[in-house]
Coordinates of C-alpha atoms in Angstrom, one line a residue:
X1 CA -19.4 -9.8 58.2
X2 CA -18.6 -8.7 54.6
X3 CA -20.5 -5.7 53.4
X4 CA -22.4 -6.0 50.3
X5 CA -20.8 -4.1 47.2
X6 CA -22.8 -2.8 44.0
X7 CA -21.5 -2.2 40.9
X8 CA -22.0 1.2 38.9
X9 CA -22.3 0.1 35.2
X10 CA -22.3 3.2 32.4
X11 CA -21.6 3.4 29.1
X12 CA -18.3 5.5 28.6
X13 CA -18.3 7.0 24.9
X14 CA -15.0 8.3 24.1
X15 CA -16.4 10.8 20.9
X16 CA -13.1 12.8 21.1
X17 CA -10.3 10.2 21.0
X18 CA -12.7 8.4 18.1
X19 CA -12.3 11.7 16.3
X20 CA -8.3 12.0 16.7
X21 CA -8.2 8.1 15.1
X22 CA -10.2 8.5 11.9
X23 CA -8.5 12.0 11.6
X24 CA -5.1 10.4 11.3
X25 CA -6.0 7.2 9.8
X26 CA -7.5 8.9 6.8
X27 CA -4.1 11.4 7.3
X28 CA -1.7 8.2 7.1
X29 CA -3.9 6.5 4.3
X30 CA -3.5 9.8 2.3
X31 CA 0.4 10.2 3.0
X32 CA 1.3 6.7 2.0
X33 CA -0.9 7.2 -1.3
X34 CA 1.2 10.3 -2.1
X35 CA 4.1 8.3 -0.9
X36 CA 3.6 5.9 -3.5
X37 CA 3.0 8.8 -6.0
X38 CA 6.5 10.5 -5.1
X39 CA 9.2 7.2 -6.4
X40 CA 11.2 7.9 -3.8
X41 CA 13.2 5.0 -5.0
X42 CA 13.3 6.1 -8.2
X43 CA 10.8 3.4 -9.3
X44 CA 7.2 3.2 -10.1
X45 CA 5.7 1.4 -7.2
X46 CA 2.0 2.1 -8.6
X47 CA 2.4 1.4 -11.9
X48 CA -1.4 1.0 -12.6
X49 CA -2.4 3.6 -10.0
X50 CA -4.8 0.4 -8.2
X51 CA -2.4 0.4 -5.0
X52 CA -2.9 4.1 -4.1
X53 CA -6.8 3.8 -5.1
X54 CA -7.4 0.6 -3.2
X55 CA -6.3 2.8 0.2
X56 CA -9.5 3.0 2.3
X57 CA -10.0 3.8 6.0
X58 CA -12.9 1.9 8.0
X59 CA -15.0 3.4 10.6
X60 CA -14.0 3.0 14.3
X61 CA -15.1 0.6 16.1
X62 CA -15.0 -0.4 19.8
X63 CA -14.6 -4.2 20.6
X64 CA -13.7 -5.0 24.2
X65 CA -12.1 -2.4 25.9
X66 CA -9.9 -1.6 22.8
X67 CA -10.9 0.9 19.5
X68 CA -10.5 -0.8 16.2
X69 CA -9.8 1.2 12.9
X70 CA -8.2 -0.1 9.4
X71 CA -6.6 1.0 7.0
X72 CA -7.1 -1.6 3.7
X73 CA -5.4 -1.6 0.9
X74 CA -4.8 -4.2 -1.7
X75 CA -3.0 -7.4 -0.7
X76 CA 0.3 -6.8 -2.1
X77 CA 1.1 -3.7 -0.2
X78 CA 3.4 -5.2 2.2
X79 CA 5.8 -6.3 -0.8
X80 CA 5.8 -3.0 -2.3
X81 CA 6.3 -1.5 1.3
X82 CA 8.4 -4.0 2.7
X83 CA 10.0 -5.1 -0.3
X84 CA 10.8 -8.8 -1.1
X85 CA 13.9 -10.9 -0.5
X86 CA 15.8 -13.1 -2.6
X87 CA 14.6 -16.3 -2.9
X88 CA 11.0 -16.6 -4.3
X89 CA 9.4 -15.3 -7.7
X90 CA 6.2 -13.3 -7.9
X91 CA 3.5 -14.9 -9.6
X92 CA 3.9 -14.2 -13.4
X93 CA 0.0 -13.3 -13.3
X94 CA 0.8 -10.2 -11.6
X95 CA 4.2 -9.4 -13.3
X96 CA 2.3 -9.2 -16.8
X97 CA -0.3 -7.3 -15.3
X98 CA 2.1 -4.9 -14.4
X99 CA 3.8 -5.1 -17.5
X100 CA 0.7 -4.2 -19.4
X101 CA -0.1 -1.4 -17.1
X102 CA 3.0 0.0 -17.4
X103 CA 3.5 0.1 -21.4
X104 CA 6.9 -1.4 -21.0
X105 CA 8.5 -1.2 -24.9
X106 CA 10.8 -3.3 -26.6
X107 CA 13.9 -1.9 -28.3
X108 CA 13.3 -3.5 -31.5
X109 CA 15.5 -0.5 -32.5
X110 CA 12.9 0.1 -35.4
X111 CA 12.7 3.4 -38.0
X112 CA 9.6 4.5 -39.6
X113 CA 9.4 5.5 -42.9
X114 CA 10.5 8.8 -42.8
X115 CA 13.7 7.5 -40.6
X116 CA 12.8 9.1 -37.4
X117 CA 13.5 6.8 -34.7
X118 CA 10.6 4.6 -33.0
X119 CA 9.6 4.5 -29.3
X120 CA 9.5 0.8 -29.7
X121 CA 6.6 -2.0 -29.7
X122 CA 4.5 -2.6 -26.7
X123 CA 5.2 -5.3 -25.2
X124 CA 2.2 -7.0 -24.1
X125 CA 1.1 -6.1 -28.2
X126 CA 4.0 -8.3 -30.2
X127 CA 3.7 -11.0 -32.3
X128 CA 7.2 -11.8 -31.6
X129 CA 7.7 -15.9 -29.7
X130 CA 11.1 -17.1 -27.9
X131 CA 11.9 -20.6 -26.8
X132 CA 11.8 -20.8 -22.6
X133 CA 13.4 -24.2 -22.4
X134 CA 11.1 -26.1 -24.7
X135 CA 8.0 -24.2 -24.4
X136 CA 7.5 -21.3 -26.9
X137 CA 5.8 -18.7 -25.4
X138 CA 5.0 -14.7 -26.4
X139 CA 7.3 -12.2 -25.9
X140 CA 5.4 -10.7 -22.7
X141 CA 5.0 -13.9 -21.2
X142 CA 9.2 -14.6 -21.5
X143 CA 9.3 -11.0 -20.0
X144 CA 7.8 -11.8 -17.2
X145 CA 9.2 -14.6 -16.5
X146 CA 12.8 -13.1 -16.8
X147 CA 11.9 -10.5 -14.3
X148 CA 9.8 -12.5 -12.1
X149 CA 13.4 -14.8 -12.0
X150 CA 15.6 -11.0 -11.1
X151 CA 12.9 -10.9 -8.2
X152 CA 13.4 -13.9 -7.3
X153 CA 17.4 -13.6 -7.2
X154 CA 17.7 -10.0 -6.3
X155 CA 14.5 -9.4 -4.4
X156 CA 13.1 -5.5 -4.4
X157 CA 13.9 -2.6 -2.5
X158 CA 11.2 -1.1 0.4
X159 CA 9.3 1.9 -0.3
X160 CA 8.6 2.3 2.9
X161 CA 5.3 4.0 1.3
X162 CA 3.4 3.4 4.4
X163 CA 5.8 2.8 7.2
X164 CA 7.5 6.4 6.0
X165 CA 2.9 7.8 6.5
X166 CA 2.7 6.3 10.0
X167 CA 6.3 7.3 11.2
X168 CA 5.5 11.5 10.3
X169 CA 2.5 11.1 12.2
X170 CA 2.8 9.0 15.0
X171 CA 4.2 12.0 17.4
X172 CA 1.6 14.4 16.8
X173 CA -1.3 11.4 16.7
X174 CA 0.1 10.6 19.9
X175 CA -0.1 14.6 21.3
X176 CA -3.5 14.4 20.3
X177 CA -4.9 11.4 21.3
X178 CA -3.8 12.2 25.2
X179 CA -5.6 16.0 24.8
X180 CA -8.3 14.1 24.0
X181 CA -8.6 12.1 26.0
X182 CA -8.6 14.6 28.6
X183 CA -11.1 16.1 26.9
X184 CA -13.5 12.6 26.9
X185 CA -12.6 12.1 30.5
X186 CA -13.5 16.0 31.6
X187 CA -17.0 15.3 29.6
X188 CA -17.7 11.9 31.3
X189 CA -16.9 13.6 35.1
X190 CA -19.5 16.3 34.1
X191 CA -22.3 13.8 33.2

């Protein structure tokens, strides 16, 4: 004859481990934003500073037997991280945006009246129109199209902005997370 079993059901809060993640989830979000700060690649990756302030950690959660915690960022982080392969443009939209943020100049190789030498007019500020095939468009719009094309040719380079944040932390995170969960285990065996 089978003998009859009973289950022992208790919650099991793991405070210590919870602590570890948001500590080095809000460590990698702030790495890959100073990441993104640094140009490793010698390029402005965060030309309008939105990337790095759109890096935000959200709380911990526990769904199933597994923790959850995010690290959100705008959408076009894994092209700036990743970097893009040839073969498909960027939407202009977001080139021209870019443009604008960054004050890129023309080299209308212009003088003022004194004859000092001028930085050059803003781009997404001139009057100035050129032909694209039979459209005429402005002068930012032909800009952006002309680098979204090099994109689309060339593709871009990684940063590695947030792959670089996760890598320098992973071994300690990983120290960490087993001390404490001997810590959460010890406190559970006391109860």
């Amino acid at each position: 004859m089978a003998e009859p079993f009973s289950s022992l059901s208790t919650s099991i809060k793991f405070t210590e481990i919870e602590d570890v993640l948001v500590k080095f989830a809000t460590r990698i979000a702030l790495d890959a934003e100073k990441n993104l700060r640094s140009n490793k690649n010698g390029k402005d990756s965060n030309a309008s500073g939105s990337l790095g302030e759109s890096i935000k950690v959200t709380p911990v959660e526990f769904m199933g037997n597994n923790y959850s915690i995010e690290i959100r960022m705008l959408d076009y982080w894994q092209w700036v991280n990743d970097g893009r392969k040839p073969g498909k443009r960027p939407p202009i939209a977001n080139i021209i945006k870019w443009i604008k943020d960054k004050q890129l100049r023309l080299d209308d190789k212009g003088v003022t009246k004194r004859g000092y030498k001028r930085d050059g007019t803003l781009i997404s500020s001139s009057n100035k129109r050129v032909k694209i095939g039979n459209k005429e468009v402005s002068i930012l719009e032909a800009t952006a199209y002309k680098i979204a094309a090099k994109i689309g040719k060339f593709g871009t380079k990684a940063t590695d902005f947030l792959t670089d944040a996760i890598d320098s932390n992973s071994e300690e995170l990983i120290k960490e997370m087993r001390t404490a969960l001997k810590k959460d285990i010890v406190i559970q065996i006391k109860r």
